[in-house]
Amino acid sequence: MAVLVYLLLHPLEMETPRGRDLLMAYGPALVLVTVLIPVQRGLAGKIERLTLERARLEIIANHDPLTHIANRRPGEQILQSILADRIPAGVIMFDMDRFKAINDTYGHPVGDRVLQKVAQHCERLLRSGECVSRWGGEEFLVVVPHVDAVGLQQLAERLRATIAELSVEPAQQVTASFGVAMIEAGDSLTSVLQRADRALYEAKRQGGNGVVGQPVT
C-alpha cells in the first residue's frame, strides 16, 4: 500500500520502467482491496444484526411476556439438565390461591399486576443457579439445585411469606399454595413434577397459603 501511495504522489515515477513494474505488481491488489473492504464491512454489519436478532428471538422464546421471568421452556431444560447430572436438587411448585376471584372481582389488569409482583419478588429471593419460571396461568415452578430437603422447605416458606406480605391494590391479601419435592434416584421430569403437583394440591385442600412436601427430618 505504501508503494502505491508513493507512485500516486509521484506520477512521473510511474513513467519509468521500475514504476510501471511496481504498478503492475501492486495495482491489482489495490483494486481488490478497494472492492473487498466495503463488502467486508457490509458483511460484518449484517452478521452483527443477525446476531442481535437471534439474541432477541432467544429472549422472546425463553421469557414470559407478562412477568418477564423465564417461561416453561427454560424451566424444563434446567430441570432436565439437573436430572441428567444427578446432583442434589428439588423443585417447588406454587399456585396463586383464589386467583379467579381476583380477576372476577377487580379485573384482569389487577390480576396481571399480582402475577408480575409475585414473579419479581420471588426472583429476588433466589440465588444464582436457581430458576423460577411461569409454568402456566397463575402457576410457577422453582428449580433449586444443590439443596437438601430442609433447605428446600425453608426456601418454599420464605417464598410463601413474601407473597403473603405483598400489597396489590385494590385486591386484598394475595397468597399461594406450595408443593415441594426433592429429586430422587430414578426420577424423570414427569415423576418429580407429579410429586410436587400432588403436594401443591394437598396444600390447596388444606386451605391454601401453606407448604406441603416430603417429610423433613
PDB file of C-alpha atoms in Angstrom:
ATOM      1  CA  MET A   1       0.000   0.000   0.000  1.00  0.00           C
ATOM      2  CA  ALA A   2       2.857   2.415   0.805  1.00  0.00           C
ATOM      3  CA  VAL A   3       4.369   1.756  -2.637  1.00  0.00           C
ATOM      4  CA  LEU A   4       1.096   2.640  -4.369  1.00  0.00           C
ATOM      5  CA  VAL A   5       0.731   5.812  -2.327  1.00  0.00           C
ATOM      6  CA  TYR A   6       4.273   6.792  -3.310  1.00  0.00           C
ATOM      7  CA  LEU A   7       3.528   6.249  -7.021  1.00  0.00           C
ATOM      8  CA  LEU A   8       0.289   8.226  -6.834  1.00  0.00           C
ATOM      9  CA  LEU A   9       2.137  11.127  -5.221  1.00  0.00           C
ATOM     10  CA  HIS A  10       4.942  10.916  -7.807  1.00  0.00           C
ATOM     11  CA  PRO A  11       3.226  10.447 -11.196  1.00  0.00           C
ATOM     12  CA  LEU A  12       6.497  10.882 -13.104  1.00  0.00           C
ATOM     13  CA  GLU A  13       7.871   7.859 -11.311  1.00  0.00           C
ATOM     14  CA  MET A  14       5.083   5.751 -12.850  1.00  0.00           C
ATOM     15  CA  GLU A  15       6.514   6.528 -16.312  1.00  0.00           C
ATOM     16  CA  THR A  16       9.763   4.794 -15.503  1.00  0.00           C
ATOM     17  CA  PRO A  17      10.270   1.069 -16.127  1.00  0.00           C
ATOM     18  CA  ARG A  18      10.579   0.497 -12.393  1.00  0.00           C
ATOM     19  CA  GLY A  19       7.400   2.466 -11.728  1.00  0.00           C
ATOM     20  CA  ARG A  20       5.449   0.523 -14.347  1.00  0.00           C
ATOM     21  CA  ASP A  21       6.670  -2.757 -12.858  1.00  0.00           C
ATOM     22  CA  LEU A  22       5.554  -1.693  -9.374  1.00  0.00           C
ATOM     23  CA  LEU A  23       2.187  -0.539 -10.681  1.00  0.00           C
ATOM     24  CA  MET A  24       1.649  -3.850 -12.453  1.00  0.00           C
ATOM     25  CA  ALA A  25       2.611  -5.757  -9.306  1.00  0.00           C
ATOM     26  CA  TYR A  26       0.579  -3.773  -6.763  1.00  0.00           C
ATOM     27  CA  GLY A  27      -2.226  -2.295  -8.848  1.00  0.00           C
ATOM     28  CA  PRO A  28      -4.488  -5.397  -8.877  1.00  0.00           C
ATOM     29  CA  ALA A  29      -4.071  -5.723  -5.129  1.00  0.00           C
ATOM     30  CA  LEU A  30      -5.232  -2.141  -4.672  1.00  0.00           C
ATOM     31  CA  VAL A  31      -8.320  -2.751  -6.795  1.00  0.00           C
ATOM     32  CA  LEU A  32      -9.060  -5.934  -4.877  1.00  0.00           C
ATOM     33  CA  VAL A  33      -8.691  -4.226  -1.512  1.00  0.00           C
ATOM     34  CA  THR A  34     -10.809  -1.279  -2.654  1.00  0.00           C
ATOM     35  CA  VAL A  35     -13.623  -3.651  -3.598  1.00  0.00           C
ATOM     36  CA  LEU A  36     -13.328  -6.064  -0.669  1.00  0.00           C
ATOM     37  CA  ILE A  37     -13.191  -3.579   2.216  1.00  0.00           C
ATOM     38  CA  PRO A  38     -16.752  -2.239   1.681  1.00  0.00           C
ATOM     39  CA  VAL A  39     -18.002  -5.796   1.121  1.00  0.00           C
ATOM     40  CA  GLN A  40     -16.317  -6.983   4.330  1.00  0.00           C
ATOM     41  CA  ARG A  41     -17.763  -4.079   6.290  1.00  0.00           C
ATOM     42  CA  GLY A  42     -21.206  -4.814   4.905  1.00  0.00           C
ATOM     43  CA  LEU A  43     -20.931  -8.493   5.856  1.00  0.00           C
ATOM     44  CA  ALA A  44     -19.697  -7.623   9.346  1.00  0.00           C
ATOM     45  CA  GLY A  45     -22.660  -5.313   9.839  1.00  0.00           C
ATOM     46  CA  LYS A  46     -25.085  -7.937   8.578  1.00  0.00           C
ATOM     47  CA  ILE A  47     -23.596 -10.607  10.856  1.00  0.00           C
ATOM     48  CA  GLU A  48     -23.866  -8.247  13.834  1.00  0.00           C
ATOM     49  CA  ARG A  49     -27.511  -7.506  13.025  1.00  0.00           C
ATOM     50  CA  LEU A  50     -28.276 -11.224  12.663  1.00  0.00           C
ATOM     51  CA  THR A  51     -26.547 -11.948  15.990  1.00  0.00           C
ATOM     52  CA  LEU A  52     -28.588  -9.262  17.752  1.00  0.00           C
ATOM     53  CA  GLU A  53     -31.799 -10.523  16.160  1.00  0.00           C
ATOM     54  CA  ARG A  54     -31.024 -14.085  17.210  1.00  0.00           C
ATOM     55  CA  ALA A  55     -30.418 -12.933  20.787  1.00  0.00           C
ATOM     56  CA  ARG A  56     -33.703 -11.009  20.742  1.00  0.00           C
ATOM     57  CA  LEU A  57     -35.626 -14.035  19.470  1.00  0.00           C
ATOM     58  CA  GLU A  58     -33.956 -16.223  22.106  1.00  0.00           C
ATOM     59  CA  ILE A  59     -35.131 -13.867  24.843  1.00  0.00           C
ATOM     60  CA  ILE A  60     -38.662 -13.904  23.431  1.00  0.00           C
ATOM     61  CA  ALA A  61     -38.652 -17.707  23.214  1.00  0.00           C
ATOM     62  CA  ASN A  62     -37.456 -18.187  26.798  1.00  0.00           C
ATOM     63  CA  HIS A  63     -39.253 -15.445  28.728  1.00  0.00           C
ATOM     64  CA  ASP A  64     -42.827 -14.878  29.758  1.00  0.00           C
ATOM     65  CA  PRO A  65     -44.029 -11.593  28.209  1.00  0.00           C
ATOM     66  CA  LEU A  66     -46.202 -10.649  31.198  1.00  0.00           C
ATOM     67  CA  THR A  67     -43.926 -11.324  34.174  1.00  0.00           C
ATOM     68  CA  HIS A  68     -40.559 -11.097  32.342  1.00  0.00           C
ATOM     69  CA  ILE A  69     -39.240 -14.192  34.116  1.00  0.00           C
ATOM     70  CA  ALA A  70     -38.421 -17.499  32.443  1.00  0.00           C
ATOM     71  CA  ASN A  71     -41.275 -19.381  30.827  1.00  0.00           C
ATOM     72  CA  ARG A  72     -41.885 -23.142  30.895  1.00  0.00           C
ATOM     73  CA  ARG A  73     -39.317 -23.958  28.199  1.00  0.00           C
ATOM     74  CA  PRO A  74     -36.121 -22.996  30.087  1.00  0.00           C
ATOM     75  CA  GLY A  75     -37.649 -24.301  33.321  1.00  0.00           C
ATOM     76  CA  GLU A  76     -37.961 -27.752  31.768  1.00  0.00           C
ATOM     77  CA  GLN A  77     -34.494 -27.523  30.199  1.00  0.00           C
ATOM     78  CA  ILE A  78     -32.831 -26.667  33.513  1.00  0.00           C
ATOM     79  CA  LEU A  79     -34.698 -29.459  35.290  1.00  0.00           C
ATOM     80  CA  GLN A  80     -33.727 -31.957  32.582  1.00  0.00           C
ATOM     81  CA  SER A  81     -30.082 -30.904  32.913  1.00  0.00           C
ATOM     82  CA  ILE A  82     -30.194 -31.392  36.702  1.00  0.00           C
ATOM     83  CA  LEU A  83     -31.761 -34.830  36.279  1.00  0.00           C
ATOM     84  CA  ALA A  84     -29.024 -35.790  33.832  1.00  0.00           C
ATOM     85  CA  ASP A  85     -26.245 -34.544  36.141  1.00  0.00           C
ATOM     86  CA  ARG A  86     -27.791 -36.306  39.173  1.00  0.00           C
ATOM     87  CA  ILE A  87     -26.976 -33.509  41.593  1.00  0.00           C
ATOM     88  CA  PRO A  88     -28.915 -32.979  44.849  1.00  0.00           C
ATOM     89  CA  ALA A  89     -31.838 -30.790  43.869  1.00  0.00           C
ATOM     90  CA  GLY A  90     -35.524 -30.192  44.329  1.00  0.00           C
ATOM     91  CA  VAL A  91     -38.491 -28.369  42.863  1.00  0.00           C
ATOM     92  CA  ILE A  92     -41.086 -26.033  44.313  1.00  0.00           C
ATOM     93  CA  MET A  93     -44.403 -25.699  42.537  1.00  0.00           C
ATOM     94  CA  PHE A  94     -46.782 -22.971  43.656  1.00  0.00           C
ATOM     95  CA  ASP A  95     -50.137 -21.679  42.549  1.00  0.00           C
ATOM     96  CA  MET A  96     -51.926 -18.478  43.497  1.00  0.00           C
ATOM     97  CA  ASP A  97     -54.888 -19.005  45.815  1.00  0.00           C
ATOM     98  CA  ARG A  98     -58.348 -17.920  44.638  1.00  0.00           C
ATOM     99  CA  PHE A  99     -56.848 -16.155  41.655  1.00  0.00           C
ATOM    100  CA  LYS A 100     -60.032 -16.427  39.594  1.00  0.00           C
ATOM    101  CA  ALA A 101     -61.841 -14.423  42.258  1.00  0.00           C
ATOM    102  CA  ILE A 102     -59.236 -11.653  41.947  1.00  0.00           C
ATOM    103  CA  ASN A 103     -59.776 -11.478  38.187  1.00  0.00           C
ATOM    104  CA  ASP A 104     -63.550 -11.634  38.519  1.00  0.00           C
ATOM    105  CA  THR A 105     -63.724  -9.015  41.271  1.00  0.00           C
ATOM    106  CA  TYR A 106     -61.075  -6.489  40.252  1.00  0.00           C
ATOM    107  CA  GLY A 107     -60.471  -7.278  36.572  1.00  0.00           C
ATOM    108  CA  HIS A 108     -57.634  -8.881  34.650  1.00  0.00           C
ATOM    109  CA  PRO A 109     -55.304  -5.846  34.813  1.00  0.00           C
ATOM    110  CA  VAL A 110     -55.188  -6.247  38.614  1.00  0.00           C
ATOM    111  CA  GLY A 111     -54.650  -9.981  38.211  1.00  0.00           C
ATOM    112  CA  ASP A 112     -51.768  -9.253  35.845  1.00  0.00           C
ATOM    113  CA  ARG A 113     -50.186  -6.903  38.384  1.00  0.00           C
ATOM    114  CA  VAL A 114     -50.453  -9.603  41.043  1.00  0.00           C
ATOM    115  CA  LEU A 115     -48.590 -12.078  38.828  1.00  0.00           C
ATOM    116  CA  GLN A 116     -45.943  -9.502  37.949  1.00  0.00           C
ATOM    117  CA  LYS A 117     -45.295  -8.587  41.587  1.00  0.00           C
ATOM    118  CA  VAL A 118     -45.214 -12.221  42.674  1.00  0.00           C
ATOM    119  CA  ALA A 119     -42.715 -13.090  39.931  1.00  0.00           C
ATOM    120  CA  GLN A 120     -40.453 -10.120  40.677  1.00  0.00           C
ATOM    121  CA  HIS A 121     -40.352 -10.648  44.443  1.00  0.00           C
ATOM    122  CA  CYS A 122     -39.809 -14.392  44.185  1.00  0.00           C
ATOM    123  CA  GLU A 123     -36.991 -13.959  41.662  1.00  0.00           C
ATOM    124  CA  ARG A 124     -35.204 -11.588  44.054  1.00  0.00           C
ATOM    125  CA  LEU A 125     -35.153 -14.268  46.758  1.00  0.00           C
ATOM    126  CA  LEU A 126     -33.362 -16.807  44.579  1.00  0.00           C
ATOM    127  CA  ARG A 127     -29.635 -17.410  44.370  1.00  0.00           C
ATOM    128  CA  SER A 128     -27.599 -17.774  41.193  1.00  0.00           C
ATOM    129  CA  GLY A 129     -28.417 -21.100  39.559  1.00  0.00           C
ATOM    130  CA  GLU A 130     -31.957 -21.217  40.974  1.00  0.00           C
ATOM    131  CA  CYS A 131     -34.723 -20.582  38.466  1.00  0.00           C
ATOM    132  CA  VAL A 132     -38.343 -19.509  38.812  1.00  0.00           C
ATOM    133  CA  SER A 133     -40.485 -19.890  35.714  1.00  0.00           C
ATOM    134  CA  ARG A 134     -44.085 -19.168  34.943  1.00  0.00           C
ATOM    135  CA  TRP A 135     -45.429 -22.662  34.423  1.00  0.00           C
ATOM    136  CA  GLY A 136     -48.819 -21.606  33.125  1.00  0.00           C
ATOM    137  CA  GLY A 137     -51.597 -19.248  34.176  1.00  0.00           C
ATOM    138  CA  GLU A 138     -51.087 -18.467  37.863  1.00  0.00           C
ATOM    139  CA  GLU A 139     -48.769 -21.438  38.473  1.00  0.00           C
ATOM    140  CA  PHE A 140     -45.000 -21.159  38.913  1.00  0.00           C
ATOM    141  CA  LEU A 141     -42.116 -23.620  39.207  1.00  0.00           C
ATOM    142  CA  VAL A 142     -38.856 -23.083  41.078  1.00  0.00           C
ATOM    143  CA  VAL A 143     -35.933 -25.386  40.285  1.00  0.00           C
ATOM    144  CA  VAL A 144     -33.374 -25.481  43.100  1.00  0.00           C
ATOM    145  CA  PRO A 145     -30.020 -27.231  42.554  1.00  0.00           C
ATOM    146  CA  HIS A 146     -27.585 -28.160  45.348  1.00  0.00           C
ATOM    147  CA  VAL A 147     -30.173 -28.267  48.112  1.00  0.00           C
ATOM    148  CA  ASP A 148     -31.378 -30.755  50.705  1.00  0.00           C
ATOM    149  CA  ALA A 149     -34.936 -31.331  51.942  1.00  0.00           C
ATOM    150  CA  VAL A 150     -34.551 -28.876  54.835  1.00  0.00           C
ATOM    151  CA  GLY A 151     -33.210 -26.107  52.593  1.00  0.00           C
ATOM    152  CA  LEU A 152     -35.922 -26.718  50.010  1.00  0.00           C
ATOM    153  CA  GLN A 153     -38.661 -26.487  52.630  1.00  0.00           C
ATOM    154  CA  GLN A 154     -37.149 -23.315  54.088  1.00  0.00           C
ATOM    155  CA  LEU A 155     -36.981 -21.639  50.676  1.00  0.00           C
ATOM    156  CA  ALA A 156     -40.618 -22.532  49.980  1.00  0.00           C
ATOM    157  CA  GLU A 157     -41.602 -20.993  53.323  1.00  0.00           C
ATOM    158  CA  ARG A 158     -39.717 -17.793  52.508  1.00  0.00           C
ATOM    159  CA  LEU A 159     -41.428 -17.564  49.141  1.00  0.00           C
ATOM    160  CA  ARG A 160     -44.831 -18.186  50.748  1.00  0.00           C
ATOM    161  CA  ALA A 161     -44.256 -15.466  53.357  1.00  0.00           C
ATOM    162  CA  THR A 162     -43.019 -12.997  50.748  1.00  0.00           C
ATOM    163  CA  ILE A 163     -46.153 -13.445  48.641  1.00  0.00           C
ATOM    164  CA  ALA A 164     -48.439 -13.160  51.679  1.00  0.00           C
ATOM    165  CA  GLU A 165     -46.842  -9.791  52.526  1.00  0.00           C
ATOM    166  CA  LEU A 166     -47.412  -8.291  49.071  1.00  0.00           C
ATOM    167  CA  SER A 167     -49.855  -5.454  48.648  1.00  0.00           C
ATOM    168  CA  VAL A 168     -51.526  -5.108  45.256  1.00  0.00           C
ATOM    169  CA  GLU A 169     -54.329  -2.560  45.379  1.00  0.00           C
ATOM    170  CA  PRO A 170     -57.265  -2.848  45.273  1.00  0.00           C
ATOM    171  CA  ALA A 171     -57.001  -6.599  45.845  1.00  0.00           C
ATOM    172  CA  GLN A 172     -56.908  -7.940  49.354  1.00  0.00           C
ATOM    173  CA  GLN A 173     -54.006 -10.071  50.597  1.00  0.00           C
ATOM    174  CA  VAL A 174     -52.747 -12.483  47.957  1.00  0.00           C
ATOM    175  CA  THR A 175     -51.466 -15.911  48.948  1.00  0.00           C
ATOM    176  CA  ALA A 176     -50.181 -19.035  47.259  1.00  0.00           C
ATOM    177  CA  SER A 177     -50.091 -22.772  47.925  1.00  0.00           C
ATOM    178  CA  PHE A 178     -46.778 -24.623  47.644  1.00  0.00           C
ATOM    179  CA  GLY A 179     -45.769 -28.194  46.907  1.00  0.00           C
ATOM    180  CA  VAL A 180     -42.130 -29.265  47.264  1.00  0.00           C
ATOM    181  CA  ALA A 181     -40.367 -32.403  46.080  1.00  0.00           C
ATOM    182  CA  MET A 182     -36.753 -33.499  46.252  1.00  0.00           C
ATOM    183  CA  ILE A 183     -35.391 -35.232  43.176  1.00  0.00           C
ATOM    184  CA  GLU A 184     -34.878 -38.918  43.908  1.00  0.00           C
ATOM    185  CA  ALA A 185     -32.832 -41.630  42.221  1.00  0.00           C
ATOM    186  CA  GLY A 186     -34.573 -42.795  39.089  1.00  0.00           C
ATOM    187  CA  ASP A 187     -36.755 -39.704  38.815  1.00  0.00           C
ATOM    188  CA  SER A 188     -37.860 -38.407  35.440  1.00  0.00           C
ATOM    189  CA  LEU A 189     -39.164 -34.969  34.609  1.00  0.00           C
ATOM    190  CA  THR A 190     -42.699 -36.331  34.842  1.00  0.00           C
ATOM    191  CA  SER A 191     -42.314 -38.177  38.136  1.00  0.00           C
ATOM    192  CA  VAL A 192     -40.764 -35.322  40.110  1.00  0.00           C
ATOM    193  CA  LEU A 193     -43.315 -32.830  38.783  1.00  0.00           C
ATOM    194  CA  GLN A 194     -46.160 -35.185  39.641  1.00  0.00           C
ATOM    195  CA  ARG A 195     -44.998 -35.401  43.263  1.00  0.00           C
ATOM    196  CA  ALA A 196     -44.694 -31.623  43.507  1.00  0.00           C
ATOM    197  CA  ASP A 197     -48.118 -31.217  41.907  1.00  0.00           C
ATOM    198  CA  ARG A 198     -49.748 -33.651  44.349  1.00  0.00           C
ATOM    199  CA  ALA A 199     -48.157 -31.803  47.270  1.00  0.00           C
ATOM    200  CA  LEU A 200     -49.398 -28.491  45.850  1.00  0.00           C
ATOM    201  CA  TYR A 201     -52.978 -29.699  45.644  1.00  0.00           C
ATOM    202  CA  GLU A 202     -52.763 -31.056  49.166  1.00  0.00           C
ATOM    203  CA  ALA A 203     -51.747 -27.550  50.275  1.00  0.00           C
ATOM    204  CA  LYS A 204     -54.785 -26.238  48.389  1.00  0.00           C
ATOM    205  CA  ARG A 205     -57.002 -28.799  50.092  1.00  0.00           C
ATOM    206  CA  GLN A 206     -55.744 -27.664  53.472  1.00  0.00           C
ATOM    207  CA  GLY A 207     -56.928 -24.121  52.784  1.00  0.00           C
ATOM    208  CA  GLY A 208     -54.035 -22.524  50.912  1.00  0.00           C
ATOM    209  CA  ASN A 209     -51.192 -20.249  51.991  1.00  0.00           C
ATOM    210  CA  GLY A 210     -49.152 -23.238  53.062  1.00  0.00           C
ATOM    211  CA  VAL A 211     -46.305 -25.544  52.102  1.00  0.00           C
ATOM    212  CA  VAL A 212     -46.687 -29.311  51.715  1.00  0.00           C
ATOM    213  CA  GLY A 213     -43.978 -31.704  50.689  1.00  0.00           C
ATOM    214  CA  GLN A 214     -41.745 -34.551  51.691  1.00  0.00           C
ATOM    215  CA  PRO A 215     -41.245 -35.011  55.445  1.00  0.00           C
ATOM    216  CA  VAL A 216     -38.303 -33.087  56.816  1.00  0.00           C
ATOM    217  CA  THR A 217     -36.223 -34.932  59.404  1.00  0.00           C
TER     218      THR A 217
END
